[in-house]
Short mmCIF file of C-alpha atoms in Angstrom, two decimals:
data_model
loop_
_atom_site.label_atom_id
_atom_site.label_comp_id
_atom_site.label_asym_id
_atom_site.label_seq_id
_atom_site.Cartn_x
_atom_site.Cartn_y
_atom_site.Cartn_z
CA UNK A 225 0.61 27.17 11.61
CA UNK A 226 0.67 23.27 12.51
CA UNK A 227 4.37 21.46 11.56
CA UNK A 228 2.33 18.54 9.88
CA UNK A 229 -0.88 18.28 7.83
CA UNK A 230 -2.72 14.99 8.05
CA UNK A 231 -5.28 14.52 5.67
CA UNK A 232 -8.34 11.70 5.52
CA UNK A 233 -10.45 10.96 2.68
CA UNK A 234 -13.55 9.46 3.05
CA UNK A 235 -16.38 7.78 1.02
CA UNK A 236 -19.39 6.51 2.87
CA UNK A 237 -17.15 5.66 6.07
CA UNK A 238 -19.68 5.65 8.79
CA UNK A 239 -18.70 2.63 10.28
CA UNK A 240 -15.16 3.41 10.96
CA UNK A 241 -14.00 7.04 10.41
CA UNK A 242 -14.68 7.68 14.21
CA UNK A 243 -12.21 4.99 14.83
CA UNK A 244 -9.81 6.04 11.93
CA UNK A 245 -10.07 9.60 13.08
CA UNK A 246 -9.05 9.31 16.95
CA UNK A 247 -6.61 6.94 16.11
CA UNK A 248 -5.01 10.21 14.83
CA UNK A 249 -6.23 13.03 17.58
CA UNK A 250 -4.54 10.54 19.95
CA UNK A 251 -1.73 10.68 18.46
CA UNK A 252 1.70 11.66 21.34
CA UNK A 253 2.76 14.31 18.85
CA UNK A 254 0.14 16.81 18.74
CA UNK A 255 1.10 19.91 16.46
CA UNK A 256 -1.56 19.09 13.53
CA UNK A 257 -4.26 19.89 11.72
CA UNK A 258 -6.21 17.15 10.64
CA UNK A 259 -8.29 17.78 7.26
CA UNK A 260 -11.03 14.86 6.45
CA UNK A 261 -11.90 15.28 2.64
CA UNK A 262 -16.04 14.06 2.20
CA UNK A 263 -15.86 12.63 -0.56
CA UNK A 264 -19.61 13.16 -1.54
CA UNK A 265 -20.76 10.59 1.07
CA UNK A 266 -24.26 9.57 1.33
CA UNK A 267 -23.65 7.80 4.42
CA UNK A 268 -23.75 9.26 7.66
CA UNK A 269 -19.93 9.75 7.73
CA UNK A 270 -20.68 13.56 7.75
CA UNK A 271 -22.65 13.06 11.21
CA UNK A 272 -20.31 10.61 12.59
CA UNK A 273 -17.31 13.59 12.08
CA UNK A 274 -19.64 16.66 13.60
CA UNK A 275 -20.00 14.82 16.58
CA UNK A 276 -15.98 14.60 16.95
CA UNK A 277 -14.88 17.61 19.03
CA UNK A 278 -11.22 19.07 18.58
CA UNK A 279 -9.82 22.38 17.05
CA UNK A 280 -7.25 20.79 15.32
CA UNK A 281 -9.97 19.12 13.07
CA UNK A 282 -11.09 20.49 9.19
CA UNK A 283 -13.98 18.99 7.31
CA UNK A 284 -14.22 19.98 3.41
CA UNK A 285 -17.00 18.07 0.86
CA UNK A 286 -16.84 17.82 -2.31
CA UNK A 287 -18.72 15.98 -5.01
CA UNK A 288 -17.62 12.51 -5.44
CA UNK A 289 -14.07 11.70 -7.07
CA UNK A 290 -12.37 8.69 -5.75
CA UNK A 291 -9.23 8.69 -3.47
CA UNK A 292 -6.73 10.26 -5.14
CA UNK A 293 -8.29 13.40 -6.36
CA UNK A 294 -9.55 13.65 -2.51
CA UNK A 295 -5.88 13.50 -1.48
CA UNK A 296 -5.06 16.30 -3.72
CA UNK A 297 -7.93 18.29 -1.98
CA UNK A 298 -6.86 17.53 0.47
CA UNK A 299 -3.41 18.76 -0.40
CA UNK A 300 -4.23 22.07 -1.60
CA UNK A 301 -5.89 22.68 2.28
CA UNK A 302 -2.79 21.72 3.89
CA UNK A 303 -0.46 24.17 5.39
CA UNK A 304 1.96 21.91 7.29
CA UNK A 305 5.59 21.91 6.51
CA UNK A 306 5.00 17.68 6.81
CA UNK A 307 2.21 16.20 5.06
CA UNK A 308 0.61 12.45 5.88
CA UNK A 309 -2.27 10.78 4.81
CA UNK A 310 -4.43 8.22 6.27
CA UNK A 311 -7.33 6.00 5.00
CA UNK A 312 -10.41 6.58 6.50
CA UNK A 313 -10.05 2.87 7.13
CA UNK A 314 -7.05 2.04 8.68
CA UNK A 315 -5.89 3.38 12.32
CA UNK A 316 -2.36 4.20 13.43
CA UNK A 317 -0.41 3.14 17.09
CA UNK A 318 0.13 6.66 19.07
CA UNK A 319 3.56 7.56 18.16
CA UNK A 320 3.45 7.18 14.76
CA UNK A 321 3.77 11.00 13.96
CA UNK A 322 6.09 11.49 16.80
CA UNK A 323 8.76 8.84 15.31
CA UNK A 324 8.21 9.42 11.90
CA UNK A 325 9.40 13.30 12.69
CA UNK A 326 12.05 12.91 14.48
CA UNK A 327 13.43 10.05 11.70
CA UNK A 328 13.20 13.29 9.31
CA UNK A 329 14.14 15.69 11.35
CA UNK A 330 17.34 13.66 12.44
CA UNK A 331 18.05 13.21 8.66
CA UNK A 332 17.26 16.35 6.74
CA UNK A 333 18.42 15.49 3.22
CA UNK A 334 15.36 12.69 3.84
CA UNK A 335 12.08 13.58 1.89
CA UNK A 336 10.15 10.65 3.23
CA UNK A 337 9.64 8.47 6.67
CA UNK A 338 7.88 5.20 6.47
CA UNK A 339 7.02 2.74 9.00
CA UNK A 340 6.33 -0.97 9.54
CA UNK A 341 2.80 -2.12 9.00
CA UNK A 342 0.45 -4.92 10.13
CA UNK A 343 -2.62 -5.98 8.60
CA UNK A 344 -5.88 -6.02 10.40
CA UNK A 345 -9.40 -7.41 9.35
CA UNK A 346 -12.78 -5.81 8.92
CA UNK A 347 -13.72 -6.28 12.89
CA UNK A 348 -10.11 -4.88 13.73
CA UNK A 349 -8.61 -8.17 14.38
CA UNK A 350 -4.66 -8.36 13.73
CA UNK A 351 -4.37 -11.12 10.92
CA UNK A 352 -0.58 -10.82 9.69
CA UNK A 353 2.29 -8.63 9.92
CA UNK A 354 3.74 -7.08 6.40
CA UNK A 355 6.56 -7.28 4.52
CA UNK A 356 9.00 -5.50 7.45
CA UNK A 357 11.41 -4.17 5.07
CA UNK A 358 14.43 -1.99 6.39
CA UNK A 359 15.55 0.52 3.97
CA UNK A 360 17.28 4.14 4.43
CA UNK A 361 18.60 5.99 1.76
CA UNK A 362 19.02 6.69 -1.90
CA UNK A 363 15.55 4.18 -2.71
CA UNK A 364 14.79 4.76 -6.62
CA UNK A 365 15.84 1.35 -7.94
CA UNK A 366 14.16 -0.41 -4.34
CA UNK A 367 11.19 1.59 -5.07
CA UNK A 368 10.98 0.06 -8.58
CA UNK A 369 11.12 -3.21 -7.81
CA UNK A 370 8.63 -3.02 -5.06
CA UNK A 371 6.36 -0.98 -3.06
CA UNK A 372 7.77 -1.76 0.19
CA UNK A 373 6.20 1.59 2.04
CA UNK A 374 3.06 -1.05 1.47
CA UNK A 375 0.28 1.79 2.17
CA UNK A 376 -0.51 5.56 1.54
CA UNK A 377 -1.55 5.30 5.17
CA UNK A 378 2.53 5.02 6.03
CA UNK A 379 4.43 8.07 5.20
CA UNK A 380 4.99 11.43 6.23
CA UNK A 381 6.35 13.44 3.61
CA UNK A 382 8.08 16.71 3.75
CA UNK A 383 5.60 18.98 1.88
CA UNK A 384 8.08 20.42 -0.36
CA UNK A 385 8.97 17.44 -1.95
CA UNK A 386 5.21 16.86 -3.27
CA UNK A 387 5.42 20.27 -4.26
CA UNK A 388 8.39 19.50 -6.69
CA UNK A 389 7.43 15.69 -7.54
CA UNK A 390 3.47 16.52 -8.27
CA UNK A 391 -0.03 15.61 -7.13
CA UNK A 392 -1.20 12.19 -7.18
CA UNK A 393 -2.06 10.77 -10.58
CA UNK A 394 -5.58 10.50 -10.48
CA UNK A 395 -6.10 8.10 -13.57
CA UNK A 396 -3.65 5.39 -11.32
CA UNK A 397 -5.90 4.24 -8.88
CA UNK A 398 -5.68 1.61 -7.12
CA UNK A 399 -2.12 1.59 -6.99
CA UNK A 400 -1.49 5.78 -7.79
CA UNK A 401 0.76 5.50 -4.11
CA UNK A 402 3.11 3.48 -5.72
CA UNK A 403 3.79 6.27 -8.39
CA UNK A 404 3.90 8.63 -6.06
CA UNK A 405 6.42 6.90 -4.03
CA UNK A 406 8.29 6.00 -7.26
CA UNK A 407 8.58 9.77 -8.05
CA UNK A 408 9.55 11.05 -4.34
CA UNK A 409 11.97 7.95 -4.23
CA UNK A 410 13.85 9.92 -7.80
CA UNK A 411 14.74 13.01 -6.04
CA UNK A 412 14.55 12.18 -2.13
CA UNK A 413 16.27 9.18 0.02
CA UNK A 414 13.44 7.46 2.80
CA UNK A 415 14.52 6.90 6.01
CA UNK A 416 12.99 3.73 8.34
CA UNK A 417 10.98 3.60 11.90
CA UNK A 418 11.60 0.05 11.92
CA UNK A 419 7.68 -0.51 14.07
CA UNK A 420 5.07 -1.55 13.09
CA UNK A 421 2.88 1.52 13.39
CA UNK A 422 0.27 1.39 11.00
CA UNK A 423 -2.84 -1.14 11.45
CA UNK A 424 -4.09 -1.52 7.69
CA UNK A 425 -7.41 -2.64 7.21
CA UNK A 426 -8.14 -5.88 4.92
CA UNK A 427 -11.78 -5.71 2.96
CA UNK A 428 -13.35 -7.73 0.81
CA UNK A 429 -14.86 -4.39 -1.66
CA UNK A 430 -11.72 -2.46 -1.41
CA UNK A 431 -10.18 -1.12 -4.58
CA UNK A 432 -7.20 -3.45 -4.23
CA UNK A 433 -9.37 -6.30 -5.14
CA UNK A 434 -9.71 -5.19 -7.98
CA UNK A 435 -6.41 -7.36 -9.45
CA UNK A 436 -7.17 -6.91 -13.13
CA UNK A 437 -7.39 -2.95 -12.89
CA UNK A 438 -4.44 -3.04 -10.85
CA UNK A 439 -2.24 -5.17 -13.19
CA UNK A 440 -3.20 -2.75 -16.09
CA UNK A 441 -2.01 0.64 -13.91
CA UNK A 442 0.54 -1.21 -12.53
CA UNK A 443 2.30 -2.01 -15.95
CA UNK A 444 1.42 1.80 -17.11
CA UNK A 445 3.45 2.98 -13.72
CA UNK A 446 6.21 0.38 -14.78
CA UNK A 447 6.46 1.39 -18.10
CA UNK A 448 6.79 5.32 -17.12
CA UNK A 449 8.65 5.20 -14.31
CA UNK A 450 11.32 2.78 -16.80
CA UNK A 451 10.90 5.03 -19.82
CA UNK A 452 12.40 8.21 -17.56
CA UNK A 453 15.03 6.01 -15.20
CA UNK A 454 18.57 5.83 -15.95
CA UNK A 455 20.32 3.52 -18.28
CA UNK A 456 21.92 2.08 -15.26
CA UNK A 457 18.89 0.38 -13.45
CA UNK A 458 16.80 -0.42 -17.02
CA UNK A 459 18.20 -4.09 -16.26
CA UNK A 460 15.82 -4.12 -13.07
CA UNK A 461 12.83 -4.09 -15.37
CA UNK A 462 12.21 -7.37 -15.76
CA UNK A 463 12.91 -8.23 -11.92
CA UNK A 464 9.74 -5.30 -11.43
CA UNK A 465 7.61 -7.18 -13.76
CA UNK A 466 8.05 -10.12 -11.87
CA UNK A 467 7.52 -9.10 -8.50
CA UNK A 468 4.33 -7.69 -9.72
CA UNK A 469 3.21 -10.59 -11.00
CA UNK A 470 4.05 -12.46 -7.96
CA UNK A 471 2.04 -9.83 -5.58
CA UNK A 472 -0.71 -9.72 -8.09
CA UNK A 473 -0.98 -13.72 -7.82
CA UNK A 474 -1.07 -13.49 -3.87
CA UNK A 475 -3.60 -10.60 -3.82
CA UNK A 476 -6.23 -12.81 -6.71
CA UNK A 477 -5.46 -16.00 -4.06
CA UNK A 478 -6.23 -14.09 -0.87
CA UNK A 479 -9.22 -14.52 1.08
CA UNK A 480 -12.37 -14.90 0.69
CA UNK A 481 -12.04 -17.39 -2.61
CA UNK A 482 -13.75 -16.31 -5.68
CA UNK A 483 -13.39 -18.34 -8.59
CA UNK A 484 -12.87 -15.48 -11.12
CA UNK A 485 -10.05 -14.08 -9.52
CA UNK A 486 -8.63 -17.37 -8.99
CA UNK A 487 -8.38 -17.87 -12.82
CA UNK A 488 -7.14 -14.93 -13.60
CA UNK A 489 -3.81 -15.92 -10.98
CA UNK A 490 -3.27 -18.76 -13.73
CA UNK A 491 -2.35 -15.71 -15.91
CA UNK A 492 -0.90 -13.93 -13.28
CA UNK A 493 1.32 -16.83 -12.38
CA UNK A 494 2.58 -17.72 -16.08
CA UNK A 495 3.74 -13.75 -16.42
CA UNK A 496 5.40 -14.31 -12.95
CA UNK A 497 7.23 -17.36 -14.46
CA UNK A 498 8.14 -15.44 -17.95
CA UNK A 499 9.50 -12.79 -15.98
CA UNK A 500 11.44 -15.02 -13.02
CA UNK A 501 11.93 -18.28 -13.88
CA UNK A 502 13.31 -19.70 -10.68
CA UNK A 503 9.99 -19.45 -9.45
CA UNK A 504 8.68 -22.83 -10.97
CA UNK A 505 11.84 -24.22 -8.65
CA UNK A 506 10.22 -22.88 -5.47
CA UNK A 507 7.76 -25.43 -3.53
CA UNK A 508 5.83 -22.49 -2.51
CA UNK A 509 4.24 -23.32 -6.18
CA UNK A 510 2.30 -26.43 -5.21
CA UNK A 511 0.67 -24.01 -2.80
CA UNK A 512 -0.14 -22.23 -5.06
CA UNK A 513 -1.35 -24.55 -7.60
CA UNK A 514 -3.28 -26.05 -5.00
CA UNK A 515 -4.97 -23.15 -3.37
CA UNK A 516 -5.96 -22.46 -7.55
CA UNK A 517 -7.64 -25.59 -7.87
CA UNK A 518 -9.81 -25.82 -5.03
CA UNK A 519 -11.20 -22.17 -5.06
CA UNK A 520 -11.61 -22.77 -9.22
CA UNK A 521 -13.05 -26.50 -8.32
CA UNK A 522 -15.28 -25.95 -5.29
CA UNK A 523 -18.48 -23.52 -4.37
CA UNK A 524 -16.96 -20.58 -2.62
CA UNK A 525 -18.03 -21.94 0.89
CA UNK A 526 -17.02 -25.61 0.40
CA UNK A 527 -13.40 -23.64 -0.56
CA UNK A 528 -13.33 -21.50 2.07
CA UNK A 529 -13.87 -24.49 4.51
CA UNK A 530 -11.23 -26.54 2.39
CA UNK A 531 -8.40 -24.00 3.27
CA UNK A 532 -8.95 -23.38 6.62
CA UNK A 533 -8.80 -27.33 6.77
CA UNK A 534 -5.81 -27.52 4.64
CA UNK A 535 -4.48 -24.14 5.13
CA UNK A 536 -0.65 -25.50 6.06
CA UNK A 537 -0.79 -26.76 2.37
CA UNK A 538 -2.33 -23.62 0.79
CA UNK A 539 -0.82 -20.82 2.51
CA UNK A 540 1.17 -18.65 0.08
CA UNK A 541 2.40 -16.02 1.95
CA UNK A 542 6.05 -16.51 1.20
CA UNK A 543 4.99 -16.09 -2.69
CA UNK A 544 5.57 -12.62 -1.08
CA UNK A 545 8.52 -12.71 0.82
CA UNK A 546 10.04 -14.19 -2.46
CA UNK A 547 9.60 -10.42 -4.11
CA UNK A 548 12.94 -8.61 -4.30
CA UNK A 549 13.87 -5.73 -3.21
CA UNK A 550 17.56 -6.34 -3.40
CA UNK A 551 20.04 -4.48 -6.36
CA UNK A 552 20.47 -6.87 -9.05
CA UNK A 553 23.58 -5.95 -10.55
CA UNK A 554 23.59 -4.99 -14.36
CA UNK A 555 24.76 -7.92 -16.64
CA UNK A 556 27.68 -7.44 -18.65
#
């Protein structure tokens, strides 16, 4: 029986599963089994995979039913004592699975290892780094205020301790990781490979873009996850809220500009201001104003052009460094 399960789901990913896949195969640890979930392609993605060669490799369709229900397909196959997903997508550097183990193995009370992940475009070009955050330990109330594991491509999991916290929520997507990580984070302390490991893939149709649906799960997984935490972290709430708000601004704002998504960050950006006021201190908000006006104000090519121009006066990344993750201590 393999020591860890990797599991891929995939929807019409012709163009990259080969990539996605060997990323894995090559991986220096090599006790797996890795189980792609088809999830009711119409692609060639099912071609692309029969022409990939290895024992260690398990191909299961199914009819079509987005990521998460894939995931817990692909759970139910999975025999490993370690469990880690990865999107058909994204790729990961060699020894992620062999430094993610040992991190668990070298603290047992641990129910999760995450890594350090960098962003990548469409054409596999590296485009930014993420957030980097070092964090080992009891994680509940870090977890709350932020997703700082970043991707479902990151972790490796013990199985067990999906077996006690539940399946993915399959009516949470795009942001059902987060819950999961929420719930893991309740019972089990993470532990850190502080390197960057995992190459996650930036596209324009991907279900993150989707900012509106993801502000509406996200405030359902707030409003859970706060309903069943302890009295002693409730004051942390409001410090979630605004962190999402803040994330939800910079994901409407990235690239490429589309107007519609550029007005709803107006909202975005007055709930991130009800929530942490400070923020209209910070100069990062003339950036962001800015970046507002001309994707709202210009044809989506004259904006595009406009921030590459101007883009040391409309770059907003540190509207995300700005999200906590630090314990704000309860007012008295």
């Amino acid at each position: 029986m393999p020591l860890i399960s990797v599991i891929i789901p995939v929807y019409n990913g012709e163009n990259t599963i080969r990539e996605t896949i060997e990323s894995v195969l090559n991986q220096t640890f090599k006790d797996f089994e890795l189980i792609v979930i088809n999830d009711g392609s119409t692609d060639s993605t099912l071609d692309v995979v029969s022409n990939i060669q290895d024992s260690r490799l398990k191909v299961f369709s199914y009819p079509n039913a987005k990521q998460a229900a894939s995931r817990n397909r692909g759970l139910s196959q999975a025999t490993g004592e370690y469990v880690s997903f990865i999107d058909a997508d994204d790729l990961w550097k060699p020894d992620k699975l062999e430094a993610q183990l040992k991190a668990l193995q070298e603290n047992p009370e641990a129910g999760v290892a995450y890594s350090w992940t960098d962003l990548i475009d469409e054409s596999g070009n590296f485009i930014r780094g993420g957030a980097n955050i070092y964090w080992q330990g009891e994680s509940y109330a870090r977890m709350l205020l932020n997703d700082f594991v970043e991707s479902g491509s990151n972790p490796l999991i013990r199985a067990q301790a999906i077996k006690e916290v539940g399946n993915f929520d399959e009516s949470l997507p795009p942001a059902e990781d987060w819950d999961m990580w929420i719930r893991l984070a309740s019972r089990y302390p993470f532990v850190v490979v502080p390197s960057a490991q995992v190459l996650y893939r930036v596209r324009a149709n991907s279900s993150s873009t989707n900012v509106s649906k993801m502000e509406a799960v996200s405030l359902r997984i707030i409003e859970r996850a706060y309903a069943e935490a302890p009295a002693s972290i409730q004051h942390l709430k409001r410090h979630t809220l605004g962190n999402r708000y803040k994330y939800l601004v910079f994901k409407a704002l990235e690239e490429p500009p589309v107007r519609q998504k550029a007005l709803t960050a107006i909202r975005f950006l007055w709930q991130a201001f009800i929530y942490d006021p400070v923020l209209l201190r910070r100069r990062i908000i003339w950036k962001v104003l800015l970046r507002i006006a001309i994707i709202v104000l210009l044809p989506s090519k004259l904006a595009q052009t406009w921030l590459n121009k101007f883009k040391q006066f409309t770059d907003i990344l540190t509207l995300v460094i700005l999200i906590r993750v630090d314990i704000v201590p309860a007012q008295r």
